[in-house]
Amino acid sequence: MARFRYRAVGNDGAVSEDVVDAPDLEAAVAQLRSTEQLPVEVTPDGEVPDVASLASRMRRRVRTPSREAHLRFTRELATMIAADVSVDRALEILAQSAGSNVLSDVAGMMRTRVREGQSLAQAAAAHPNTFSPFYCATLRAGEAGGRLAAALASLARYQERMAYLVNAVQSALIYPTLLALAALVSLAILLVYVVPQFDQLFREAAATMPWSTRAVIGVSRFTINYGWLILLVGLGIWLYLRMNWHRLGVRVSLDKKVLRLPVVGDVVRRLETERFAHALGALLRNGVLLPDALALAADSARSAVFVQTVRSSINAVKSGSTLAAALARGSAFPAVALELVRVGEEGGRLVEMLDGLAMSNATETETAIKRFVAILEPSLIVAIGVV
């Protein structure tokens, strides 16, 4: 027999707190319900609180787990399911050992929902801040086809690849970002502290200054007198863009301009193509219908141009158009990607071709990122030197 501390609500609405002896958690809950008490929290020693207390904790802190914690959660869950561990037992283990407190709470709540009869996909869908529609749809398809372990493994591979790409881009931009910040700080120091000293010397000498010197001194005076205005205008522009990002076509227009840039556009296009191929291939492999898979793959995109292109292709596919022809109506995907999709459709090997497209873009994406950084760093140095 084990001892469980509980908090329950009686028929009269009174809340009671006490302990109860029972063989396990389920027996403790059943014992409380037999006495016409509604359990709100039942916490055995060394166990995770039940869904009510976890929900209360989640309401107090709605946070998104880190990308690394999410990947570890998916990979460990896939490993346990593949080893024939039951879903509720696997979630119980993750609730006790997950590195993220948010994921520990989520796993505990999911376990309770699964034990109440819900599927793993339904339990995950109850936490939209943690699991995306793409994630839940893949789980749902895997459960329906009896391939839950394979579905989780494909999700882990997808998350791992996306995490690698994000880390690669962030790592590549660390040095250029620090260089740009150092240049801005140095320029601010020159304009606010150094140039005014020379300005005073030139005034006392009553010397005739060339136009370049007068321009630098003018910029320095404006920065000193109206620096606050520059910051205010910059903040206003940032707030306007943030508030209207999804309105007036601001995001679509900006993303179109980004895709037209010589080097940056190539990097973004390859990143989005790889992400789309990974997402759509994973969904189709697990039995999701093509229109539904396209809708979910669109949600996984980051560029508004790609989102718009994929979403507009859904109705075309439903009307009988091929996927390659539907995607070709937009200006997002490169010609090689469209050709591979067309060949895959004609040969009945669309999933295989999507996997190949993702793999080929993986190498090309890394090359494009390296090329971008190789051009960006000396360009920044030259620009700083000119300034």
PDB file of N, CA and C in Angstrom, residues 218-314:
ATOM      1  N   GLY A 218      28.153  68.267 -39.431  1.00  0.00           N
ATOM      2  CA  GLY A 218      26.699  68.423 -39.411  1.00  0.00           C
ATOM      3  C   GLY A 218      26.000  67.167 -38.902  1.00  0.00           C
ATOM      4  N   VAL A 219      26.470  66.005 -39.331  1.00  0.00           N
ATOM      5  CA  VAL A 219      25.890  64.750 -38.844  1.00  0.00           C
ATOM      6  C   VAL A 219      26.123  64.605 -37.353  1.00  0.00           C
ATOM      7  N   SER A 220      27.299  65.003 -36.900  1.00  0.00           N
ATOM      8  CA  SER A 220      27.609  64.920 -35.473  1.00  0.00           C
ATOM      9  C   SER A 220      26.680  65.818 -34.659  1.00  0.00           C
ATOM     10  N   ARG A 221      26.479  67.059 -35.127  1.00  0.00           N
ATOM     11  CA  ARG A 221      25.589  67.970 -34.392  1.00  0.00           C
ATOM     12  C   ARG A 221      24.161  67.446 -34.364  1.00  0.00           C
ATOM     13  N   PHE A 222      23.708  66.921 -35.501  1.00  0.00           N
ATOM     14  CA  PHE A 222      22.342  66.383 -35.544  1.00  0.00           C
ATOM     15  C   PHE A 222      22.198  65.190 -34.600  1.00  0.00           C
ATOM     16  N   THR A 223      23.217  64.322 -34.548  1.00  0.00           N
ATOM     17  CA  THR A 223      23.163  63.160 -33.661  1.00  0.00           C
ATOM     18  C   THR A 223      23.098  63.584 -32.204  1.00  0.00           C
ATOM     19  N   ILE A 224      23.900  64.604 -31.851  1.00  0.00           N
ATOM     20  CA  ILE A 224      23.916  65.065 -30.461  1.00  0.00           C
ATOM     21  C   ILE A 224      22.588  65.719 -30.089  1.00  0.00           C
ATOM     22  N   ASN A 225      22.059  66.553 -30.984  1.00  0.00           N
ATOM     23  CA  ASN A 225      20.843  67.309 -30.665  1.00  0.00           C
ATOM     24  C   ASN A 225      19.562  66.503 -30.858  1.00  0.00           C
ATOM     25  N   TYR A 226      19.571  65.589 -31.824  1.00  0.00           N
ATOM     26  CA  TYR A 226      18.339  64.878 -32.166  1.00  0.00           C
ATOM     27  C   TYR A 226      18.520  63.358 -32.152  1.00  0.00           C
ATOM     28  N   GLY A 227      19.482  62.886 -31.380  1.00  0.00           N
ATOM     29  CA  GLY A 227      19.663  61.444 -31.281  1.00  0.00           C
ATOM     30  C   GLY A 227      18.425  60.741 -30.754  1.00  0.00           C
ATOM     31  N   TRP A 228      17.760  61.385 -29.815  1.00  0.00           N
ATOM     32  CA  TRP A 228      16.532  60.812 -29.267  1.00  0.00           C
ATOM     33  C   TRP A 228      15.470  60.647 -30.358  1.00  0.00           C
ATOM     34  N   LEU A 229      15.456  61.616 -31.312  1.00  0.00           N
ATOM     35  CA  LEU A 229      14.477  61.548 -32.390  1.00  0.00           C
ATOM     36  C   LEU A 229      14.764  60.363 -33.316  1.00  0.00           C
ATOM     37  N   ILE A 230      16.059  60.099 -33.564  1.00  0.00           N
ATOM     38  CA  ILE A 230      16.436  58.955 -34.395  1.00  0.00           C
ATOM     39  C   ILE A 230      15.959  57.658 -33.753  1.00  0.00           C
ATOM     40  N   LEU A 231      16.205  57.534 -32.443  1.00  0.00           N
ATOM     41  CA  LEU A 231      15.762  56.332 -31.734  1.00  0.00           C
ATOM     42  C   LEU A 231      14.241  56.211 -31.745  1.00  0.00           C
ATOM     43  N   LEU A 232      13.559  57.343 -31.590  1.00  0.00           N
ATOM     44  CA  LEU A 232      12.094  57.331 -31.565  1.00  0.00           C
ATOM     45  C   LEU A 232      11.528  56.923 -32.920  1.00  0.00           C
ATOM     46  N   VAL A 233      12.099  57.472 -33.987  1.00  0.00           N
ATOM     47  CA  VAL A 233      11.636  57.102 -35.329  1.00  0.00           C
ATOM     48  C   VAL A 233      11.907  55.623 -35.609  1.00  0.00           C
ATOM     49  N   GLY A 234      13.090  55.145 -35.223  1.00  0.00           N
ATOM     50  CA  GLY A 234      13.401  53.733 -35.408  1.00  0.00           C
ATOM     51  C   GLY A 234      12.448  52.836 -34.648  1.00  0.00           C
ATOM     52  N   LEU A 235      12.129  53.222 -33.404  1.00  0.00           N
ATOM     53  CA  LEU A 235      11.183  52.440 -32.615  1.00  0.00           C
ATOM     54  C   LEU A 235       9.793  52.468 -33.247  1.00  0.00           C
ATOM     55  N   GLY A 236       9.399  53.637 -33.766  1.00  0.00           N
ATOM     56  CA  GLY A 236       8.092  53.745 -34.412  1.00  0.00           C
ATOM     57  C   GLY A 236       7.987  52.877 -35.647  1.00  0.00           C
ATOM     58  N   ILE A 237       9.049  52.862 -36.457  1.00  0.00           N
ATOM     59  CA  ILE A 237       9.041  52.011 -37.658  1.00  0.00           C
ATOM     60  C   ILE A 237       8.959  50.541 -37.269  1.00  0.00           C
ATOM     61  N   TRP A 238       9.722  50.148 -36.231  1.00  0.00           N
ATOM     62  CA  TRP A 238       9.692  48.754 -35.778  1.00  0.00           C
ATOM     63  C   TRP A 238       8.305  48.364 -35.286  1.00  0.00           C
ATOM     64  N   LEU A 239       7.661  49.243 -34.497  1.00  0.00           N
ATOM     65  CA  LEU A 239       6.322  48.950 -33.992  1.00  0.00           C
ATOM     66  C   LEU A 239       5.302  48.877 -35.119  1.00  0.00           C
ATOM     67  N   TYR A 240       5.430  49.762 -36.111  1.00  0.00           N
ATOM     68  CA  TYR A 240       4.497  49.747 -37.247  1.00  0.00           C
ATOM     69  C   TYR A 240       4.606  48.433 -38.015  1.00  0.00           C
ATOM     70  N   LEU A 241       5.842  48.034 -38.297  1.00  0.00           N
ATOM     71  CA  LEU A 241       6.033  46.782 -39.024  1.00  0.00           C
ATOM     72  C   LEU A 241       5.536  45.592 -38.216  1.00  0.00           C
ATOM     73  N   ARG A 242       5.744  45.623 -36.904  1.00  0.00           N
ATOM     74  CA  ARG A 242       5.310  44.516 -36.052  1.00  0.00           C
ATOM     75  C   ARG A 242       3.783  44.413 -36.022  1.00  0.00           C
ATOM     76  N   MET A 243       3.103  45.567 -35.967  1.00  0.00           N
ATOM     77  CA  MET A 243       1.645  45.572 -35.893  1.00  0.00           C
ATOM     78  C   MET A 243       1.000  45.252 -37.243  1.00  0.00           C
ATOM     79  N   ASN A 244       1.666  45.614 -38.326  1.00  0.00           N
ATOM     80  CA  ASN A 244       1.080  45.444 -39.651  1.00  0.00           C
ATOM     81  C   ASN A 244       1.791  44.358 -40.457  1.00  0.00           C
ATOM     82  N   TRP A 245       2.488  43.476 -39.772  1.00  0.00           N
ATOM     83  CA  TRP A 245       3.281  42.460 -40.464  1.00  0.00           C
ATOM     84  C   TRP A 245       2.402  41.570 -41.333  1.00  0.00           C
ATOM     85  N   HIS A 246       1.215  41.248 -40.853  1.00  0.00           N
ATOM     86  CA  HIS A 246       0.325  40.357 -41.599  1.00  0.00           C
ATOM     87  C   HIS A 246      -0.772  41.126 -42.327  1.00  0.00           C
ATOM     88  N   ARG A 247      -0.679  42.448 -42.347  1.00  0.00           N
ATOM     89  CA  ARG A 247      -1.678  43.263 -43.018  1.00  0.00           C
ATOM     90  C   ARG A 247      -1.041  44.043 -44.157  1.00  0.00           C
ATOM     91  N   LEU A 248      -1.898  44.457 -45.095  1.00  0.00           N
ATOM     92  CA  LEU A 248      -1.472  45.325 -46.200  1.00  0.00           C
ATOM     93  C   LEU A 248      -0.378  44.694 -47.056  1.00  0.00           C
ATOM     94  N   GLY A 249      -0.215  43.375 -46.946  1.00  0.00           N
ATOM     95  CA  GLY A 249       0.785  42.703 -47.750  1.00  0.00           C
ATOM     96  C   GLY A 249       2.207  43.074 -47.396  1.00  0.00           C
ATOM     97  N   VAL A 250       2.427  43.592 -46.172  1.00  0.00           N
ATOM     98  CA  VAL A 250       3.766  44.035 -45.791  1.00  0.00           C
ATOM     99  C   VAL A 250       4.741  42.865 -45.806  1.00  0.00           C
ATOM    100  N   ARG A 251       4.325  41.766 -45.201  1.00  0.00           N
ATOM    101  CA  ARG A 251       5.229  40.631 -45.102  1.00  0.00           C
ATOM    102  C   ARG A 251       5.489  40.021 -46.476  1.00  0.00           C
ATOM    103  N   VAL A 252       4.423  39.865 -47.270  1.00  0.00           N
ATOM    104  CA  VAL A 252       4.596  39.279 -48.598  1.00  0.00           C
ATOM    105  C   VAL A 252       5.497  40.159 -49.456  1.00  0.00           C
ATOM    106  N   SER A 253       5.253  41.464 -49.411  1.00  0.00           N
ATOM    107  CA  SER A 253       6.062  42.385 -50.212  1.00  0.00           C
ATOM    108  C   SER A 253       7.531  42.340 -49.796  1.00  0.00           C
ATOM    109  N   LEU A 254       7.773  42.320 -48.480  1.00  0.00           N
ATOM    110  CA  LEU A 254       9.146  42.279 -47.996  1.00  0.00           C
ATOM    111  C   LEU A 254       9.827  40.968 -48.361  1.00  0.00           C
ATOM    112  N   ASP A 255       9.104  39.840 -48.217  1.00  0.00           N
ATOM    113  CA  ASP A 255       9.694  38.547 -48.542  1.00  0.00           C
ATOM    114  C   ASP A 255       9.982  38.415 -50.031  1.00  0.00           C
ATOM    115  N   LYS A 256       9.150  39.027 -50.879  1.00  0.00           N
ATOM    116  CA  LYS A 256       9.421  39.015 -52.315  1.00  0.00           C
ATOM    117  C   LYS A 256      10.717  39.755 -52.635  1.00  0.00           C
ATOM    118  N   LYS A 257      10.920  40.884 -51.952  1.00  0.00           N
ATOM    119  CA  LYS A 257      12.164  41.642 -52.158  1.00  0.00           C
ATOM    120  C   LYS A 257      13.372  40.837 -51.685  1.00  0.00           C
ATOM    121  N   VAL A 258      13.206  40.119 -50.560  1.00  0.00           N
ATOM    122  CA  VAL A 258      14.308  39.309 -50.041  1.00  0.00           C
ATOM    123  C   VAL A 258      14.678  38.212 -51.032  1.00  0.00           C
ATOM    124  N   LEU A 259      13.681  37.564 -51.629  1.00  0.00           N
ATOM    125  CA  LEU A 259      13.945  36.485 -52.580  1.00  0.00           C
ATOM    126  C   LEU A 259      14.632  36.990 -53.842  1.00  0.00           C
ATOM    127  N   ARG A 260      14.493  38.291 -54.147  1.00  0.00           N
ATOM    128  CA  ARG A 260      15.136  38.839 -55.344  1.00  0.00           C
ATOM    129  C   ARG A 260      16.577  39.275 -55.093  1.00  0.00           C
ATOM    130  N   LEU A 261      17.005  39.288 -53.836  1.00  0.00           N
ATOM    131  CA  LEU A 261      18.386  39.669 -53.535  1.00  0.00           C
ATOM    132  C   LEU A 261      19.345  38.611 -54.078  1.00  0.00           C
ATOM    133  N   PRO A 262      20.534  39.018 -54.545  1.00  0.00           N
ATOM    134  CA  PRO A 262      21.438  38.078 -55.222  1.00  0.00           C
ATOM    135  C   PRO A 262      21.818  36.854 -54.403  1.00  0.00           C
ATOM    136  N   VAL A 263      22.348  37.024 -53.208  1.00  0.00           N
ATOM    137  CA  VAL A 263      22.849  35.894 -52.432  1.00  0.00           C
ATOM    138  C   VAL A 263      21.855  35.478 -51.349  1.00  0.00           C
ATOM    139  N   VAL A 264      21.292  36.453 -50.654  1.00  0.00           N
ATOM    140  CA  VAL A 264      20.339  36.161 -49.578  1.00  0.00           C
ATOM    141  C   VAL A 264      19.125  35.422 -50.123  1.00  0.00           C
ATOM    142  N   GLY A 265      18.627  35.844 -51.272  1.00  0.00           N
ATOM    143  CA  GLY A 265      17.461  35.194 -51.854  1.00  0.00           C
ATOM    144  C   GLY A 265      17.698  33.725 -52.134  1.00  0.00           C
ATOM    145  N   ASP A 266      18.907  33.387 -52.576  1.00  0.00           N
ATOM    146  CA  ASP A 266      19.242  31.991 -52.854  1.00  0.00           C
ATOM    147  C   ASP A 266      19.239  31.163 -51.574  1.00  0.00           C
ATOM    148  N   VAL A 267      19.778  31.729 -50.498  1.00  0.00           N
ATOM    149  CA  VAL A 267      19.796  31.019 -49.216  1.00  0.00           C
ATOM    150  C   VAL A 267      18.371  30.771 -48.722  1.00  0.00           C
ATOM    151  N   VAL A 268      17.540  31.815 -48.734  1.00  0.00           N
ATOM    152  CA  VAL A 268      16.164  31.689 -48.244  1.00  0.00           C
ATOM    153  C   VAL A 268      15.372  30.695 -49.097  1.00  0.00           C
ATOM    154  N   ARG A 269      15.533  30.772 -50.410  1.00  0.00           N
ATOM    155  CA  ARG A 269      14.794  29.883 -51.297  1.00  0.00           C
ATOM    156  C   ARG A 269      15.147  28.414 -51.039  1.00  0.00           C
ATOM    157  N   ARG A 270      16.438  28.140 -50.862  1.00  0.00           N
ATOM    158  CA  ARG A 270      16.850  26.759 -50.617  1.00  0.00           C
ATOM    159  C   ARG A 270      16.406  26.283 -49.239  1.00  0.00           C
ATOM    160  N   LEU A 271      16.475  27.159 -48.241  1.00  0.00           N
ATOM    161  CA  LEU A 271      16.002  26.796 -46.907  1.00  0.00           C
ATOM    162  C   LEU A 271      14.523  26.431 -46.929  1.00  0.00           C
ATOM    163  N   GLU A 272      13.715  27.268 -47.561  1.00  0.00           N
ATOM    164  CA  GLU A 272      12.276  27.026 -47.593  1.00  0.00           C
ATOM    165  C   GLU A 272      11.928  25.795 -48.424  1.00  0.00           C
ATOM    166  N   THR A 273      12.651  25.588 -49.522  1.00  0.00           N
ATOM    167  CA  THR A 273      12.392  24.402 -50.348  1.00  0.00           C
ATOM    168  C   THR A 273      12.698  23.126 -49.569  1.00  0.00           C
ATOM    169  N   GLU A 274      13.804  23.117 -48.846  1.00  0.00           N
ATOM    170  CA  GLU A 274      14.148  21.947 -48.042  1.00  0.00           C
ATOM    171  C   GLU A 274      13.125  21.718 -46.940  1.00  0.00           C
ATOM    172  N   ARG A 275      12.712  22.794 -46.265  1.00  0.00           N
ATOM    173  CA  ARG A 275      11.720  22.651 -45.197  1.00  0.00           C
ATOM    174  C   ARG A 275      10.404  22.103 -45.758  1.00  0.00           C
ATOM    175  N   PHE A 276       9.974  22.621 -46.904  1.00  0.00           N
ATOM    176  CA  PHE A 276       8.729  22.155 -47.516  1.00  0.00           C
ATOM    177  C   PHE A 276       8.829  20.681 -47.899  1.00  0.00           C
ATOM    178  N   ALA A 277       9.937  20.289 -48.527  1.00  0.00           N
ATOM    179  CA  ALA A 277      10.105  18.902 -48.952  1.00  0.00           C
ATOM    180  C   ALA A 277      10.123  17.955 -47.759  1.00  0.00           C
ATOM    181  N   HIS A 278      10.811  18.337 -46.691  1.00  0.00           N
ATOM    182  CA  HIS A 278      10.840  17.510 -45.482  1.00  0.00           C
ATOM    183  C   HIS A 278       9.436  17.352 -44.908  1.00  0.00           C
ATOM    184  N   ALA A 279       8.721  18.453 -44.758  1.00  0.00           N
ATOM    185  CA  ALA A 279       7.411  18.423 -44.118  1.00  0.00           C
ATOM    186  C   ALA A 279       6.400  17.650 -44.958  1.00  0.00           C
ATOM    187  N   LEU A 280       6.323  17.950 -46.255  1.00  0.00           N
ATOM    188  CA  LEU A 280       5.346  17.279 -47.102  1.00  0.00           C
ATOM    189  C   LEU A 280       5.668  15.789 -47.229  1.00  0.00           C
ATOM    190  N   GLY A 281       6.945  15.442 -47.367  1.00  0.00           N
ATOM    191  CA  GLY A 281       7.318  14.040 -47.461  1.00  0.00           C
ATOM    192  C   GLY A 281       6.961  13.264 -46.205  1.00  0.00           C
ATOM    193  N   ALA A 282       7.210  13.856 -45.038  1.00  0.00           N
ATOM    194  CA  ALA A 282       6.878  13.178 -43.780  1.00  0.00           C
ATOM    195  C   ALA A 282       5.379  12.958 -43.640  1.00  0.00           C
ATOM    196  N   LEU A 283       4.588  13.946 -44.031  1.00  0.00           N
ATOM    197  CA  LEU A 283       3.131  13.824 -43.914  1.00  0.00           C
ATOM    198  C   LEU A 283       2.579  12.782 -44.882  1.00  0.00           C
ATOM    199  N   LEU A 284       3.019  12.827 -46.142  1.00  0.00           N
ATOM    200  CA  LEU A 284       2.535  11.848 -47.122  1.00  0.00           C
ATOM    201  C   LEU A 284       2.971  10.434 -46.764  1.00  0.00           C
ATOM    202  N   ARG A 285       4.170  10.282 -46.238  1.00  0.00           N
ATOM    203  CA  ARG A 285       4.676   8.964 -45.863  1.00  0.00           C
ATOM    204  C   ARG A 285       3.819   8.339 -44.768  1.00  0.00           C
ATOM    205  N   ASN A 286       3.251   9.172 -43.912  1.00  0.00           N
ATOM    206  CA  ASN A 286       2.443   8.657 -42.808  1.00  0.00           C
ATOM    207  C   ASN A 286       0.954   8.629 -43.128  1.00  0.00           C
ATOM    208  N   GLY A 287       0.601   8.823 -44.405  1.00  0.00           N
ATOM    209  CA  GLY A 287      -0.778   8.596 -44.817  1.00  0.00           C
ATOM    210  C   GLY A 287      -1.678   9.808 -44.826  1.00  0.00           C
ATOM    211  N   VAL A 288      -1.147  11.012 -44.679  1.00  0.00           N
ATOM    212  CA  VAL A 288      -1.974  12.221 -44.738  1.00  0.00           C
ATOM    213  C   VAL A 288      -2.299  12.510 -46.195  1.00  0.00           C
ATOM    214  N   LEU A 289      -3.563  12.842 -46.484  1.00  0.00           N
ATOM    215  CA  LEU A 289      -3.979  13.151 -47.845  1.00  0.00           C
ATOM    216  C   LEU A 289      -3.266  14.409 -48.340  1.00  0.00           C
ATOM    217  N   LEU A 290      -3.040  14.481 -49.656  1.00  0.00           N
ATOM    218  CA  LEU A 290      -2.234  15.557 -50.226  1.00  0.00           C
ATOM    219  C   LEU A 290      -2.772  16.958 -49.917  1.00  0.00           C
ATOM    220  N   PRO A 291      -4.077  17.245 -50.081  1.00  0.00           N
ATOM    221  CA  PRO A 291      -4.549  18.604 -49.743  1.00  0.00           C
ATOM    222  C   PRO A 291      -4.302  18.979 -48.288  1.00  0.00           C
ATOM    223  N   ASP A 292      -4.571  18.025 -47.373  1.00  0.00           N
ATOM    224  CA  ASP A 292      -4.325  18.300 -45.956  1.00  0.00           C
ATOM    225  C   ASP A 292      -2.825  18.454 -45.683  1.00  0.00           C
ATOM    226  N   ALA A 293      -2.023  17.636 -46.347  1.00  0.00           N
ATOM    227  CA  ALA A 293      -0.572  17.721 -46.164  1.00  0.00           C
ATOM    228  C   ALA A 293      -0.044  19.059 -46.658  1.00  0.00           C
ATOM    229  N   LEU A 294      -0.587  19.566 -47.754  1.00  0.00           N
ATOM    230  CA  LEU A 294      -0.157  20.868 -48.271  1.00  0.00           C
ATOM    231  C   LEU A 294      -0.499  21.987 -47.290  1.00  0.00           C
ATOM    232  N   ALA A 295      -1.690  21.919 -46.705  1.00  0.00           N
ATOM    233  CA  ALA A 295      -2.083  22.948 -45.733  1.00  0.00           C
ATOM    234  C   ALA A 295      -1.142  22.957 -44.533  1.00  0.00           C
ATOM    235  N   LEU A 296      -0.764  21.779 -44.058  1.00  0.00           N
ATOM    236  CA  LEU A 296       0.135  21.694 -42.909  1.00  0.00           C
ATOM    237  C   LEU A 296       1.559  22.083 -43.295  1.00  0.00           C
ATOM    238  N   ALA A 297       1.989  21.692 -44.496  1.00  0.00           N
ATOM    239  CA  ALA A 297       3.323  22.068 -44.956  1.00  0.00           C
ATOM    240  C   ALA A 297       3.429  23.584 -45.136  1.00  0.00           C
ATOM    241  N   ALA A 298       2.339  24.228 -45.532  1.00  0.00           N
ATOM    242  CA  ALA A 298       2.336  25.684 -45.654  1.00  0.00           C
ATOM    243  C   ALA A 298       2.543  26.340 -44.296  1.00  0.00           C
ATOM    244  N   ASP A 299       1.942  25.763 -43.262  1.00  0.00           N
ATOM    245  CA  ASP A 299       2.106  26.323 -41.916  1.00  0.00           C
ATOM    246  C   ASP A 299       3.536  26.188 -41.415  1.00  0.00           C
ATOM    247  N   SER A 300       4.281  25.222 -41.953  1.00  0.00           N
ATOM    248  CA  SER A 300       5.662  25.033 -41.498  1.00  0.00           C
ATOM    249  C   SER A 300       6.631  25.993 -42.177  1.00  0.00           C
ATOM    250  N   ALA A 301       6.189  26.689 -43.228  1.00  0.00           N
ATOM    251  CA  ALA A 301       7.062  27.622 -43.945  1.00  0.00           C
ATOM    252  C   ALA A 301       7.231  28.914 -43.154  1.00  0.00           C
ATOM    253  N   ARG A 302       8.338  29.604 -43.390  1.00  0.00           N
ATOM    254  CA  ARG A 302       8.613  30.872 -42.719  1.00  0.00           C
ATOM    255  C   ARG A 302       8.463  32.063 -43.665  1.00  0.00           C
ATOM    256  N   SER A 303       8.677  31.838 -44.943  1.00  0.00           N
ATOM    257  CA  SER A 303       8.553  32.909 -45.929  1.00  0.00           C
ATOM    258  C   SER A 303       7.097  33.036 -46.360  1.00  0.00           C
ATOM    259  N   ALA A 304       6.560  34.257 -46.338  1.00  0.00           N
ATOM    260  CA  ALA A 304       5.162  34.483 -46.714  1.00  0.00           C
ATOM    261  C   ALA A 304       4.924  34.139 -48.177  1.00  0.00           C
ATOM    262  N   VAL A 305       5.940  34.280 -49.020  1.00  0.00           N
ATOM    263  CA  VAL A 305       5.791  33.937 -50.432  1.00  0.00           C
ATOM    264  C   VAL A 305       5.551  32.442 -50.589  1.00  0.00           C
ATOM    265  N   PHE A 306       6.292  31.627 -49.859  1.00  0.00           N
ATOM    266  CA  PHE A 306       6.112  30.181 -49.920  1.00  0.00           C
ATOM    267  C   PHE A 306       4.771  29.780 -49.319  1.00  0.00           C
ATOM    268  N   VAL A 307       4.385  30.413 -48.226  1.00  0.00           N
ATOM    269  CA  VAL A 307       3.076  30.120 -47.625  1.00  0.00           C
ATOM    270  C   VAL A 307       1.967  30.404 -48.615  1.00  0.00           C
ATOM    271  N   GLN A 308       2.044  31.555 -49.273  1.00  0.00           N
ATOM    272  CA  GLN A 308       1.026  31.946 -50.240  1.00  0.00           C
ATOM    273  C   GLN A 308       0.986  30.979 -51.428  1.00  0.00           C
ATOM    274  N   THR A 309       2.154  30.588 -51.920  1.00  0.00           N
ATOM    275  CA  THR A 309       2.216  29.674 -53.068  1.00  0.00           C
ATOM    276  C   THR A 309       1.635  28.310 -52.730  1.00  0.00           C
ATOM    277  N   VAL A 310       2.011  27.761 -51.575  1.00  0.00           N
ATOM    278  CA  VAL A 310       1.541  26.425 -51.202  1.00  0.00           C
ATOM    279  C   VAL A 310       0.044  26.434 -50.925  1.00  0.00           C
ATOM    280  N   ARG A 311      -0.438  27.456 -50.222  1.00  0.00           N
ATOM    281  CA  ARG A 311      -1.869  27.508 -49.921  1.00  0.00           C
ATOM    282  C   ARG A 311      -2.710  27.679 -51.188  1.00  0.00           C
ATOM    283  N   SER A 312      -2.214  28.472 -52.129  1.00  0.00           N
ATOM    284  CA  SER A 312      -2.968  28.654 -53.372  1.00  0.00           C
ATOM    285  C   SER A 312      -2.988  27.386 -54.220  1.00  0.00           C
ATOM    286  N   SER A 313      -2.044  26.487 -53.977  1.00  0.00           N
ATOM    287  CA  SER A 313      -2.003  25.239 -54.754  1.00  0.00           C
ATOM    288  C   SER A 313      -3.014  24.212 -54.251  1.00  0.00           C
ATOM    289  N   ILE A 314      -3.556  24.404 -53.052  1.00  0.00           N
ATOM    290  CA  ILE A 314      -4.461  23.403 -52.478  1.00  0.00           C
ATOM    291  C   ILE A 314      -5.725  23.269 -53.316  1.00  0.00           C
TER     292      ILE A 314
END
